[in-house]
Coordinates of C-alpha atoms and ligand atoms in Angstrom, one line a residue:
M1 CA -85.9 147.3 6.4
A2 CA -88.8 149.2 5.1
D3 CA -92.3 148.1 6.2
Y4 CA -93.7 148.8 2.9
H5 CA -92.8 148.0 -0.6
L6 CA -93.9 149.5 -4.0
E7 CA -93.7 147.7 -7.4
A8 CA -94.4 149.3 -10.7
S9 CA -94.9 147.8 -14.1
W10 CA -95.6 149.3 -17.5
R11 CA -97.8 148.0 -20.3
P12 CA -97.5 149.5 -23.8
I13 CA -100.7 150.6 -25.3
E14 CA -101.1 151.5 -29.0
G15 CA -101.6 155.2 -29.6
S16 CA -100.5 156.3 -26.1
F17 CA -97.5 156.2 -23.8
G18 CA -98.9 153.2 -22.1
R19 CA -100.1 152.4 -18.7
L20 CA -98.4 152.2 -15.2
T21 CA -99.5 149.9 -12.6
F22 CA -98.4 150.5 -9.0
T23 CA -98.8 148.0 -6.2
L24 CA -98.1 149.0 -2.6
F25 CA -97.5 146.1 -0.2
N26 CA -98.0 146.5 3.6
L27 CA -95.3 144.4 5.1
S28 CA -95.9 145.7 8.6
T29 CA -98.1 144.1 11.3
E30 CA -100.5 147.1 11.4
P31 CA -103.3 148.2 9.0
L32 CA -102.3 151.1 7.0
S33 CA -104.9 154.0 6.4
G34 CA -105.0 157.7 6.2
F35 CA -101.7 158.1 4.3
S36 CA -100.3 159.4 1.1
L37 CA -97.7 157.7 -1.1
A38 CA -95.0 159.8 -2.7
Y39 CA -92.4 158.6 -5.1
T40 CA -89.9 160.0 -7.6
S41 CA -89.6 158.7 -11.1
E42 CA -88.1 159.5 -14.4
T43 CA -91.3 158.6 -16.2
R44 CA -93.8 161.3 -15.2
V45 CA -97.5 161.5 -15.1
A46 CA -99.0 164.0 -17.5
D47 CA -101.5 166.7 -16.6
K48 CA -104.1 164.9 -18.6
H49 CA -104.2 161.4 -17.2
V50 CA -106.6 158.9 -15.8
C51 CA -105.8 157.3 -12.4
D52 CA -107.8 154.2 -11.5
G53 CA -107.8 153.1 -7.9
G54 CA -106.3 156.3 -6.5
S55 CA -105.8 160.1 -7.2
L56 CA -102.9 162.3 -7.9
K57 CA -102.5 164.8 -5.0
R58 CA -99.4 166.7 -6.0
R59 CA -96.7 166.5 -8.7
L60 CA -93.6 168.6 -9.3
A61 CA -91.4 167.5 -12.0
H62 CA -90.3 163.9 -11.0
F63 CA -92.0 164.1 -7.6
H64 CA -95.5 162.5 -7.4
E65 CA -97.8 162.1 -4.4
F66 CA -100.9 159.8 -4.6
L67 CA -103.9 159.3 -2.3
P68 CA -105.7 156.1 -1.9
P69 CA -109.5 155.9 -2.3
D70 CA -111.3 157.5 0.7
G71 CA -111.4 155.2 3.7
L72 CA -109.0 152.6 2.2
S73 CA -107.3 150.5 4.8
V74 CA -104.5 148.1 3.7
S75 CA -104.3 145.2 6.0
P76 CA -101.1 143.5 7.0
A77 CA -99.9 141.4 4.0
G78 CA -102.4 143.3 2.0
R79 CA -101.9 145.5 -1.0
W80 CA -103.2 148.7 -2.7
R81 CA -103.1 148.8 -6.5
F82 CA -103.7 151.8 -8.8
T83 CA -103.0 152.4 -12.5
I84 CA -102.2 155.5 -14.5
E85 CA -102.7 156.3 -18.2
G86 CA -101.4 159.6 -19.5
L87 CA -97.6 159.7 -19.2
S88 CA -95.2 162.4 -20.3
R89 CA -93.1 160.0 -22.4
E90 CA -92.8 156.2 -23.0
P91 CA -90.5 154.5 -20.6
K92 CA -87.8 152.5 -22.5
H93 CA -85.7 150.8 -19.7
A94 CA -86.1 149.2 -16.3
T95 CA -84.6 152.3 -14.7
S96 CA -87.2 154.6 -16.1
G97 CA -89.5 154.0 -13.1
I98 CA -89.4 154.6 -9.4
K99 CA -86.2 156.1 -7.9
S100 CA -87.4 156.5 -4.3
A101 CA -90.6 156.2 -2.4
Y102 CA -92.1 157.0 1.0
L103 CA -95.4 157.2 2.8
T104 CA -96.7 160.2 4.7
L105 CA -98.8 159.0 7.6
G106 CA -101.8 160.6 9.2
D107 CA -99.5 162.1 12.0
G108 CA -97.2 163.7 9.5
R109 CA -94.4 161.2 9.8
H110 CA -92.6 160.1 6.6
V111 CA -91.5 156.4 6.5
P112 CA -89.4 154.7 3.9
V113 CA -90.9 152.5 1.1
G114 CA -88.8 149.8 -0.7
F115 CA -89.2 149.5 -4.5
G116 CA -88.2 147.6 -7.4
A117 CA -87.3 148.1 -11.1
L118 CA -89.8 149.1 -13.6
M119 CA -91.2 145.8 -15.0
L120 CA -92.3 145.4 -18.6
E121 CA -95.7 143.8 -19.2
G122 CA -96.8 142.1 -22.4
R123 CA -93.7 142.7 -24.5
D124 CA -90.3 141.1 -24.8
G125 CA -87.7 143.5 -23.6
G126 CA -84.8 142.1 -25.8
V127 CA -81.3 141.2 -24.7
A128 CA -78.4 143.6 -24.6
P129 CA -75.4 142.4 -26.7
P130 CA -72.0 142.4 -24.9
L131 CA -70.8 146.0 -24.7
L132 CA -67.1 145.5 -24.9
P133 CA -65.4 142.8 -26.9
P134 CA -62.2 141.2 -25.5
G135 CA -60.1 143.4 -27.7
R136 CA -56.9 142.7 -29.6
V137 CA -53.7 144.8 -29.9
E138 CA -51.3 144.8 -32.8
E139 CA -48.7 147.0 -31.0
P140 CA -48.3 145.8 -27.5
Y141 CA -48.5 149.0 -25.7
A142 CA -51.0 150.1 -23.1
L143 CA -51.5 153.7 -24.2
L144 CA -54.9 155.3 -24.1
P145 CA -55.5 157.8 -25.7
W146 CA -53.4 156.4 -28.4
P147 CA -50.5 158.6 -29.5
L148 CA -50.2 160.7 -32.7
A149 CA -47.1 158.7 -33.8
L150 CA -45.2 155.8 -32.4
G151 CA -42.4 153.5 -33.6
L152 CA -41.4 151.1 -30.8
K153 CA -39.6 147.8 -30.1
A154 CA -40.6 145.9 -27.0
G155 CA -37.9 144.9 -24.4
D156 CA -37.5 144.0 -20.8
L157 CA -39.8 145.4 -18.2
P158 CA -37.9 147.8 -15.9
D159 CA -38.8 147.6 -12.3
V160 CA -39.3 151.2 -11.9
L161 CA -38.6 154.6 -13.7
Y162 CA -36.6 157.4 -12.0
P163 CA -35.2 160.7 -13.0
V164 CA -31.5 160.9 -14.0
E165 CA -29.3 162.4 -11.3
R166 CA -29.1 166.1 -11.3
S167 CA -32.6 166.5 -13.0
R168 CA -34.1 169.9 -12.3
P169 CA -36.2 170.1 -9.2
D170 CA -39.4 170.9 -11.2
A171 CA -38.8 167.6 -13.0
G172 CA -38.7 165.6 -9.8
K173 CA -41.8 167.5 -8.7
A174 CA -43.6 166.5 -11.9
L175 CA -42.7 162.9 -11.5
S176 CA -43.7 162.8 -7.9
L177 CA -47.1 164.3 -8.8
V178 CA -47.9 161.8 -11.6
L179 CA -46.7 159.1 -9.1
A180 CA -49.2 160.4 -6.5
L181 CA -51.9 160.4 -9.2
Y182 CA -51.1 156.8 -10.0
Q183 CA -51.1 155.8 -6.4
R184 CA -54.6 157.2 -6.0
L185 CA -55.9 155.5 -9.1
Y186 CA -54.3 152.2 -8.4
P187 CA -53.6 152.0 -4.7
A188 CA -52.9 148.2 -4.7
E189 CA -50.4 148.3 -7.5
N190 CA -46.6 148.9 -7.4
A191 CA -45.4 152.3 -7.9
P192 CA -44.1 153.1 -11.5
F193 CA -41.8 155.8 -10.4
S194 CA -39.1 156.4 -7.9
L195 CA -37.3 159.6 -7.0
A196 CA -34.3 157.5 -6.2
A197 CA -32.1 155.7 -8.8
L198 CA -32.6 152.0 -8.6
K199 CA -30.7 149.1 -10.1
G200 CA -33.2 147.2 -12.4
G201 CA -35.0 150.4 -13.0
R202 CA -34.5 152.9 -16.0
A203 CA -33.6 156.5 -15.9
I204 CA -35.8 159.3 -17.4
R205 CA -33.9 162.3 -18.8
F206 CA -36.0 165.5 -18.9
V207 CA -35.3 167.9 -21.9
T208 CA -37.0 171.3 -22.5
E209 CA -37.3 171.7 -26.2
S210 CA -38.9 174.8 -27.3
S211 CA -39.4 173.7 -30.9
I212 CA -42.1 171.0 -29.6
A213 CA -45.6 172.3 -29.7
A214 CA -47.6 173.3 -26.7
F215 CA -49.0 170.3 -24.8
A216 CA -47.0 168.0 -27.0
Y217 CA -44.3 165.6 -25.8
E218 CA -41.7 163.1 -27.2
L219 CA -40.3 160.0 -25.6
R220 CA -37.3 158.3 -26.9
F221 CA -36.5 154.8 -25.5
S222 CA -33.3 153.0 -25.2
S223 CA -32.2 150.1 -23.1
H224 CA -30.5 152.4 -20.6
E225 CA -32.6 155.5 -20.5
I226 CA -35.8 157.3 -21.7
V227 CA -35.6 160.8 -22.9
L228 CA -38.8 162.8 -22.2
S229 CA -38.8 166.2 -24.3
S230 CA -41.4 168.8 -24.2
A231 CA -41.7 172.5 -24.4
D232 CA -44.1 173.0 -21.4
A233 CA -45.0 171.4 -18.1
A234 CA -48.4 170.1 -19.6
G235 CA -46.5 168.1 -22.3
R236 CA -44.1 166.8 -19.7
Q237 CA -47.0 165.6 -17.6
Y238 CA -48.6 164.0 -20.5
G239 CA -45.4 162.2 -21.3
L240 CA -45.1 161.0 -17.7
I241 CA -48.6 159.7 -17.8
S242 CA -47.8 157.8 -20.9
L243 CA -44.8 156.2 -19.1
A244 CA -47.0 155.2 -16.2
Q245 CA -49.6 153.7 -18.5
L246 CA -47.0 151.8 -20.4
L247 CA -45.6 150.2 -17.2
H248 CA -49.0 149.7 -15.8
G249 CA -50.3 147.7 -18.8
A250 CA -47.1 145.7 -19.1
R251 CA -47.4 144.7 -15.4
A252 CA -51.2 144.0 -15.5
D253 CA -51.2 141.9 -18.7
R254 CA -47.7 140.6 -19.5
E255 CA -49.1 138.4 -22.3
S256 CA -50.6 141.3 -24.3
F257 CA -48.5 144.4 -23.2
K258 CA -44.9 145.2 -23.2
F259 CA -42.5 148.1 -22.3
P260 CA -40.4 149.6 -25.1
N261 CA -36.7 149.6 -25.0
F262 CA -36.1 151.1 -28.4
G263 CA -37.8 153.7 -30.6
A264 CA -39.9 156.9 -30.1
I265 CA -43.3 158.3 -29.4
A266 CA -44.2 161.8 -30.8
D267 CA -47.5 162.8 -29.3
Q268 CA -49.9 165.8 -29.2
P269 CA -53.6 166.3 -28.6
R270 CA -56.0 166.6 -31.6
Y271 CA -58.1 169.2 -29.7
D272 CA -57.4 171.6 -27.0
W273 CA -60.9 171.3 -25.4
R274 CA -61.1 167.7 -24.3
G275 CA -63.9 168.0 -21.8
C276 CA -66.0 166.1 -19.3
H277 CA -69.0 167.6 -17.6
L278 CA -70.5 166.4 -14.3
D279 CA -74.0 167.4 -13.1
V280 CA -73.9 167.8 -9.4
S281 CA -77.3 169.4 -9.0
R282 CA -79.4 166.3 -9.6
Q283 CA -77.1 164.2 -7.4
F284 CA -74.5 165.6 -5.1
Y285 CA -71.0 164.3 -5.4
P286 CA -68.7 164.9 -2.3
V287 CA -65.4 166.6 -2.8
A288 CA -63.4 163.2 -2.7
D289 CA -65.6 161.9 -5.6
V290 CA -65.1 165.1 -7.7
E291 CA -61.4 164.9 -7.1
R292 CA -61.3 161.3 -8.1
L293 CA -63.1 161.9 -11.2
I294 CA -60.6 164.7 -12.0
D295 CA -57.8 162.2 -11.4
I296 CA -59.6 159.9 -14.0
L297 CA -59.8 162.7 -16.5
A298 CA -56.1 163.4 -16.1
W299 CA -55.2 159.7 -16.6
N300 CA -57.2 159.9 -19.8
K301 CA -55.5 163.2 -20.8
L302 CA -58.7 165.2 -20.7
S303 CA -58.2 168.9 -20.2
I304 CA -61.6 170.5 -19.1
F305 CA -63.8 169.6 -16.1
H306 CA -67.2 171.3 -16.8
W307 CA -68.9 171.5 -13.4
H308 CA -72.6 171.9 -13.7
L309 CA -73.3 173.4 -10.3
T310 CA -76.9 174.6 -10.5
D311 CA -80.2 173.3 -11.9
D312 CA -83.8 173.2 -11.1
E313 CA -83.0 170.4 -8.5
A314 CA -80.3 172.3 -6.5
W315 CA -77.8 175.2 -6.3
R316 CA -74.5 173.6 -4.9
L317 CA -72.0 176.5 -4.9
E318 CA -71.6 178.6 -1.8
I319 CA -72.2 182.3 -2.5
K320 CA -71.4 184.4 0.5
A321 CA -73.7 187.2 -0.6
Y322 CA -76.7 184.8 -0.8
P323 CA -76.5 182.0 1.8
A324 CA -80.1 181.0 1.0
L325 CA -79.0 179.6 -2.3
T326 CA -77.4 176.6 -0.5
E327 CA -79.3 176.7 2.8
I328 CA -82.6 176.4 1.0
G329 CA -81.5 175.6 -2.6
A330 CA -79.3 172.5 -1.8
R331 CA -81.6 170.8 0.4
R332 CA -84.5 168.5 -0.7
G333 CA -86.9 166.5 1.4
P334 CA -90.5 165.9 2.3
D335 CA -90.9 169.1 4.4
E336 CA -88.4 171.3 2.7
V337 CA -88.9 174.1 0.4
L338 CA -87.5 171.8 -2.4
V339 CA -89.5 168.6 -2.6
P340 CA -87.8 165.2 -3.0
Q341 CA -86.6 164.5 -6.6
L342 CA -84.7 161.7 -8.3
G343 CA -83.8 159.3 -5.6
D344 CA -84.7 161.3 -2.4
G345 CA -86.8 159.4 0.1
A346 CA -88.3 159.9 3.5
E347 CA -85.2 161.7 4.9
P348 CA -84.0 165.1 3.7
R349 CA -80.8 165.2 1.6
S350 CA -78.4 168.2 1.1
G351 CA -75.0 169.0 -0.1
H352 CA -73.0 171.9 -1.5
Y353 CA -69.4 172.9 -2.0
T354 CA -68.0 175.6 0.3
Q355 CA -65.7 178.1 -1.3
D356 CA -62.8 176.3 0.3
D357 CA -63.9 173.1 -1.2
V358 CA -64.0 174.8 -4.6
S359 CA -60.5 176.3 -4.2
R360 CA -59.1 172.9 -3.3
I361 CA -60.8 171.2 -6.3
V362 CA -59.7 174.0 -8.7
A363 CA -56.1 173.7 -7.4
H364 CA -56.2 169.9 -7.6
A365 CA -57.4 170.1 -11.3
A366 CA -54.8 172.8 -12.2
S367 CA -52.0 170.7 -10.8
L368 CA -53.1 168.0 -13.4
H369 CA -53.4 170.5 -16.2
I370 CA -57.2 170.5 -16.1
E371 CA -59.2 173.7 -16.3
V372 CA -62.4 173.9 -14.3
V373 CA -65.1 175.6 -16.2
P374 CA -68.0 176.3 -13.7
E375 CA -71.6 176.4 -14.9
I376 CA -74.4 178.2 -13.3
D377 CA -77.4 177.3 -15.5
I378 CA -79.4 180.5 -16.3
P379 CA -82.0 181.8 -17.1
G380 CA -83.8 178.5 -17.4
H381 CA -83.3 175.5 -14.9
S382 CA -83.5 177.9 -12.0
S383 CA -86.3 176.5 -9.8
A384 CA -83.9 176.1 -6.8
T385 CA -82.7 179.6 -7.2
L386 CA -86.2 181.1 -7.5
L387 CA -87.4 179.1 -4.5
S388 CA -84.4 180.3 -2.4
L389 CA -84.7 183.9 -3.4
P390 CA -88.3 184.7 -4.1
A391 CA -87.5 188.4 -4.7
L392 CA -86.2 187.2 -8.2
V393 CA -89.8 186.5 -9.2
D394 CA -92.2 189.0 -10.8
G395 CA -94.9 188.8 -8.2
Q396 CA -97.6 189.6 -10.9
E397 CA -96.6 186.7 -13.2
A398 CA -99.3 184.1 -13.4
P399 CA -98.2 181.0 -11.6
D400 CA -97.6 177.8 -13.7
S401 CA -97.8 179.9 -16.8
Y402 CA -95.1 177.8 -18.6
R403 CA -93.4 174.6 -18.0
A404 CA -89.9 173.3 -18.6
V405 CA -89.5 170.0 -20.4
Q406 CA -88.7 168.4 -17.1
G407 CA -92.0 169.7 -15.8
Y408 CA -91.0 172.6 -13.6
P409 CA -93.3 175.5 -13.7
N410 CA -92.0 179.1 -14.1
N411 CA -88.4 178.1 -13.6
A412 CA -86.6 180.9 -15.5
L413 CA -84.9 184.0 -14.0
N414 CA -86.8 187.0 -15.2
P415 CA -85.0 189.3 -17.6
A416 CA -87.2 192.2 -16.6
V417 CA -86.6 192.1 -12.8
D418 CA -83.7 194.4 -11.9
F419 CA -82.7 192.1 -9.0
T420 CA -81.9 189.5 -11.4
Y421 CA -78.9 191.5 -12.6
E422 CA -77.8 192.7 -9.2
F423 CA -78.0 189.0 -8.0
L424 CA -76.0 187.6 -10.9
G425 CA -73.4 190.4 -10.7
K426 CA -72.6 189.4 -7.1
V427 CA -72.6 185.7 -8.1
F428 CA -70.1 186.4 -10.9
D429 CA -68.0 188.5 -8.6
E430 CA -67.6 185.6 -6.4
M431 CA -67.1 183.1 -9.1
V432 CA -64.2 185.0 -10.8
T433 CA -62.4 184.9 -7.4
L434 CA -62.9 181.2 -7.3
F435 CA -62.4 180.0 -10.8
P436 CA -59.5 181.2 -12.9
S437 CA -61.0 179.7 -16.1
E438 CA -61.0 181.7 -19.5
Y439 CA -64.8 180.8 -19.8
L440 CA -67.8 181.0 -17.3
H441 CA -70.5 178.7 -18.5
I442 CA -74.0 180.2 -18.1
G443 CA -76.2 177.4 -19.5
G444 CA -78.8 179.0 -21.6
D445 CA -80.5 175.7 -22.4
E446 CA -84.1 174.7 -22.5
V447 CA -86.0 177.9 -21.6
A448 CA -89.6 176.8 -22.2
R449 CA -91.6 178.1 -25.0
G450 CA -93.9 180.8 -23.6
S451 CA -91.5 181.8 -20.8
W452 CA -92.2 185.2 -19.3
L453 CA -95.1 186.0 -21.5
S454 CA -97.5 186.4 -18.7
S455 CA -95.0 188.5 -16.7
P456 CA -96.2 192.1 -16.7
L457 CA -92.6 193.3 -16.1
C458 CA -91.5 191.4 -19.2
K459 CA -94.4 192.7 -21.2
A460 CA -93.3 196.2 -20.5
L461 CA -89.7 195.4 -21.3
M462 CA -90.7 193.8 -24.6
E463 CA -92.6 197.0 -25.6
R464 CA -89.7 199.2 -24.5
E465 CA -87.0 197.3 -26.2
K466 CA -89.1 196.1 -29.2
L467 CA -88.7 192.5 -28.4
S468 CA -91.1 189.8 -29.6
G469 CA -91.3 186.5 -27.8
T470 CA -89.4 184.4 -25.4
A471 CA -86.3 183.9 -27.6
E472 CA -85.8 187.6 -28.1
L473 CA -86.2 188.3 -24.4
Q474 CA -83.6 185.5 -23.8
S475 CA -81.2 187.1 -26.2
Y476 CA -81.7 190.5 -24.4
F477 CA -80.9 188.8 -21.2
L478 CA -77.9 186.9 -22.4
K479 CA -76.4 190.1 -24.1
R480 CA -76.4 191.7 -20.7
I481 CA -74.9 188.6 -19.1
K482 CA -72.1 188.5 -21.8
A483 CA -71.4 192.2 -21.0
M484 CA -71.3 191.4 -17.3
L485 CA -68.8 188.6 -17.9
S486 CA -66.7 190.8 -20.2
E487 CA -66.5 193.5 -17.6
R488 CA -65.0 190.7 -15.3
G489 CA -62.5 189.7 -18.0
R490 CA -64.3 186.4 -18.8
K491 CA -65.6 184.8 -21.9
L492 CA -69.1 183.3 -22.2
A493 CA -69.7 179.5 -22.6
G494 CA -73.2 178.2 -23.0
W495 CA -75.3 175.4 -24.6
N496 CA -76.4 175.7 -28.1
E497 CA -79.7 177.6 -27.5
V498 CA -77.7 180.7 -26.5
S499 CA -77.8 181.4 -30.2
H500 CA -81.7 181.7 -30.2
G501 CA -83.5 184.9 -30.8
G502 CA -80.5 186.7 -32.2
G503 CA -78.0 185.1 -29.8
V504 CA -75.1 187.1 -28.4
E505 CA -71.9 188.7 -29.7
R506 CA -69.8 185.9 -31.4
D507 CA -66.5 187.1 -30.4
G508 CA -65.4 185.4 -27.1
T509 CA -68.5 183.1 -27.1
L510 CA -68.2 179.3 -27.2
L511 CA -71.4 177.2 -27.5
M512 CA -71.8 173.5 -26.9
A513 CA -73.8 171.6 -29.6
W514 CA -75.9 169.1 -27.6
E515 CA -79.3 168.7 -29.1
K516 CA -78.0 167.2 -32.4
P517 CA -74.9 167.3 -34.5
A518 CA -76.5 169.6 -37.1
V519 CA -76.8 172.3 -34.5
G520 CA -73.0 172.4 -34.4
I521 CA -72.8 173.3 -38.1
E522 CA -75.4 176.0 -37.8
L523 CA -73.5 177.5 -34.8
A524 CA -70.2 177.5 -36.7
E525 CA -71.9 179.0 -39.7
E526 CA -73.3 181.8 -37.5
G527 CA -69.8 182.5 -36.3
Y528 CA -69.6 180.9 -32.9
E529 CA -66.9 178.8 -31.6
V530 CA -68.3 175.2 -31.0
V531 CA -67.6 172.3 -28.7
M532 CA -69.5 169.2 -30.0
T533 CA -71.3 167.3 -27.3
P534 CA -74.1 165.6 -29.0
G535 CA -76.5 163.7 -26.9
Q536 CA -76.6 160.8 -29.4
A537 CA -73.0 159.9 -28.8
Y538 CA -71.4 161.8 -25.9
Y539 CA -74.3 161.9 -23.2
L540 CA -73.0 159.2 -20.9
D541 CA -76.4 159.0 -19.2
M542 CA -77.9 157.5 -22.2
A543 CA -78.4 153.7 -22.2
Q544 CA -75.8 151.6 -24.0
A545 CA -78.3 149.3 -25.7
E546 CA -81.9 149.2 -26.7
A547 CA -82.9 146.3 -24.3
W548 CA -85.4 147.1 -21.6
A549 CA -82.9 145.6 -19.0
E550 CA -80.1 147.9 -20.0
P551 CA -79.9 150.9 -17.5
G552 CA -80.0 154.4 -18.7
A553 CA -82.0 157.4 -20.2
A554 CA -83.4 157.2 -23.7
W555 CA -84.4 160.6 -25.0
A556 CA -81.4 160.7 -27.3
G557 CA -81.6 157.0 -28.2
F558 CA -78.9 154.6 -26.9
S559 CA -75.1 154.7 -27.4
P560 CA -73.2 151.5 -27.3
P561 CA -69.5 152.3 -26.3
E562 CA -68.4 151.3 -29.8
H563 CA -70.7 154.0 -31.3
T564 CA -69.3 156.6 -28.7
Y565 CA -65.8 155.6 -29.8
A566 CA -66.4 155.6 -33.5
Y567 CA -68.4 158.8 -33.6
E568 CA -66.5 161.7 -35.4
A569 CA -67.9 165.0 -34.3
E570 CA -65.5 166.8 -36.9
G571 CA -67.1 164.8 -39.7
E572 CA -70.3 166.7 -39.1
L573 CA -68.7 170.1 -40.0
P574 CA -67.8 171.1 -43.5
E575 CA -64.0 171.7 -44.0
A576 CA -64.4 175.5 -44.1
L577 CA -65.9 175.5 -40.6
R578 CA -63.6 173.2 -38.9
Q579 CA -61.5 176.0 -37.4
K580 CA -64.6 177.0 -35.4
M581 CA -64.5 173.5 -33.6
R582 CA -62.5 173.8 -30.3
G583 CA -63.1 170.2 -29.4
I584 CA -65.4 167.6 -27.9
Q585 CA -66.9 166.8 -24.5
A586 CA -68.6 164.0 -22.6
C587 CA -71.6 164.9 -20.4
I588 CA -72.6 163.2 -17.3
W589 CA -76.1 164.2 -16.4
T590 CA -77.1 162.5 -13.2
E591 CA -80.9 162.2 -13.1
N592 CA -80.7 158.4 -13.0
F593 CA -77.4 158.1 -11.2
L594 CA -78.3 156.7 -7.7
S595 CA -75.2 154.7 -6.9
R596 CA -71.5 154.4 -7.6
A597 CA -72.0 151.2 -9.4
Y598 CA -74.6 152.9 -11.8
F599 CA -72.1 155.7 -12.4
N600 CA -69.4 153.2 -13.3
R601 CA -71.7 151.1 -15.4
L602 CA -72.8 154.1 -17.6
V603 CA -69.7 156.3 -17.6
F604 CA -67.1 153.7 -18.4
P605 CA -65.7 152.8 -20.8
R606 CA -67.4 155.6 -22.8
L607 CA -65.6 158.4 -21.0
S608 CA -62.3 157.0 -22.2
A609 CA -63.8 156.6 -25.7
V610 CA -64.5 160.3 -25.8
A611 CA -61.0 160.9 -24.4
E612 CA -59.4 159.0 -27.2
A613 CA -61.7 160.6 -29.9
A614 CA -60.5 164.1 -28.4
W615 CA -56.8 163.3 -28.5
T616 CA -56.1 160.7 -31.3
P617 CA -56.5 161.5 -35.0
S618 CA -59.5 159.6 -36.4
A619 CA -57.2 157.5 -38.8
R620 CA -55.4 156.1 -35.6
K621 CA -58.5 155.1 -33.7
D622 CA -58.8 151.3 -33.4
W623 CA -61.8 149.9 -31.4
D624 CA -60.2 146.5 -30.7
R625 CA -57.1 148.1 -29.3
F626 CA -59.2 150.4 -27.3
A627 CA -61.3 147.5 -25.9
A628 CA -58.1 145.6 -24.9
I629 CA -56.6 148.6 -23.0
V630 CA -59.6 150.2 -21.5
R631 CA -60.5 147.3 -19.3
M632 CA -57.3 148.1 -17.3
W633 CA -58.3 151.8 -16.8
P634 CA -59.7 153.2 -13.5
V635 CA -63.3 153.8 -12.5
L636 CA -64.8 156.0 -9.8
Ligands
ACM1 C1 -78.9 169.9 -22.0 O1 -78.8 168.8 -22.1 N1 -80.0 170.5 -21.6 C2 -77.8 170.8 -22.2

């Protein structure tokens, strides 16, 4: 139990982003004096602010440290109150406030401080409507994503499904792999498959049929056997997952769902790129969590795991050439090089993936027909990198000469420092041995306006290469990165800002349109391949309703699950540009994700909504059916 407690409330004020009031309660038996109070918060204090009752000592992005007035002593059961006007943006939800807090005492010790949600003063916060209706099915089959075509008649529920005798060994292996997936996702349920034939069960006959499209499968049902046809192992696996889903639904809710004994399913994905991204920089997810998320992606028939491994807040990937990246850059704490952020309290926290961890995760994903696309976010979002390897900085650049939107000063790798390319070359060398993916994602997002303009090395580079401004410097940098990836046989994936300042060669470049849907059209017009991942529908960190009490971020508005489900990214693109669209992707940015319960509350059922939009043609989407089925689907 913490001996101190911090409450925060926010009052709207016309013409500004409002006022925060903080109250620190001394719950100990000793007077408190000669201390500072640190907290991390999504709502940040602006440079220009007025603090009444205290003063800001230090702030870096979401980290804030305040001092009480000189000589203040807070008696036992007493309190210290201070207010701040001048915020970086208006808080919209109860989760927009404190994420962690601690005191630093006169002797240098750090002690924990409990805290509450951000309270709203003087305004009604509204009430969130139910996010998921009970749902209703017309066809009683628990399939999600819903198949391309289906004509079925319901029959008796088989006890278990098993391969016909003399099935090829690879078919038995495929069945046992999906059985293991099911057992991990639903450890308390009965197995849907058995390798051995069983009376009361039903046989699956596996057929390889080269006329079927890649990733597609067909299932033909009769009362004595099921024929699963596919051209490839991925299609076969999708077919087996469909069978496991059918059986799972029919067992879990016998009223609503049935197992077919007549008819057929002919199915194939709408897009190849059916992605889910996870930010492991802001919050670290252990290997077991990453593997479970990958299992959930497989159950929802997603095909890409986009692993956001680095950001300002941490570098999480072991690079043997530069151990400092994870020794320094994956550890945050009050006395560490990286200060606490986004939920870190009095104790340091660290976490990274060893190369063995990565190989395990990549192999796990590959066995489920999921490609892992790793991202190292450059040139922006690189505070952790620059603090770990100071030789990457132009020593003559003015400190704090530009700030990222998240508040980090001078956080971009410098395109005019030779070591930048030597460093990245070695990082890419190690990454290509770890990740067999077609693409390496290099970020490219949110380089702050004015970046590098006070770096003498960049000024000289601009003169030599006739470049004007940050965007052209960025394009110069990314063209070199593109060439480095091409030398290593990889294509470049990045966020939509990669196109700025002239962009990079279109061929072999895939960009993710995140800022708004219209960006996707511009990218396609410019000749890039596009994955649509608009914050307004597919960023699963956004709140799901406008109400103050609804948890989540708000910069892109709010996305109820029904909106995420109904959203049609393809509809944003004119017909002539549709062949440029590779697919869609959900993004899980984790600034606010302080617990598993929060993760599940925000990510589900919207992740499955994106999965169905990625697989099922728009004409076959049905919100009520989705709602009825998704409640039986697994969470982290
Ligand atoms: C992003 O959300 N900065 C890609």
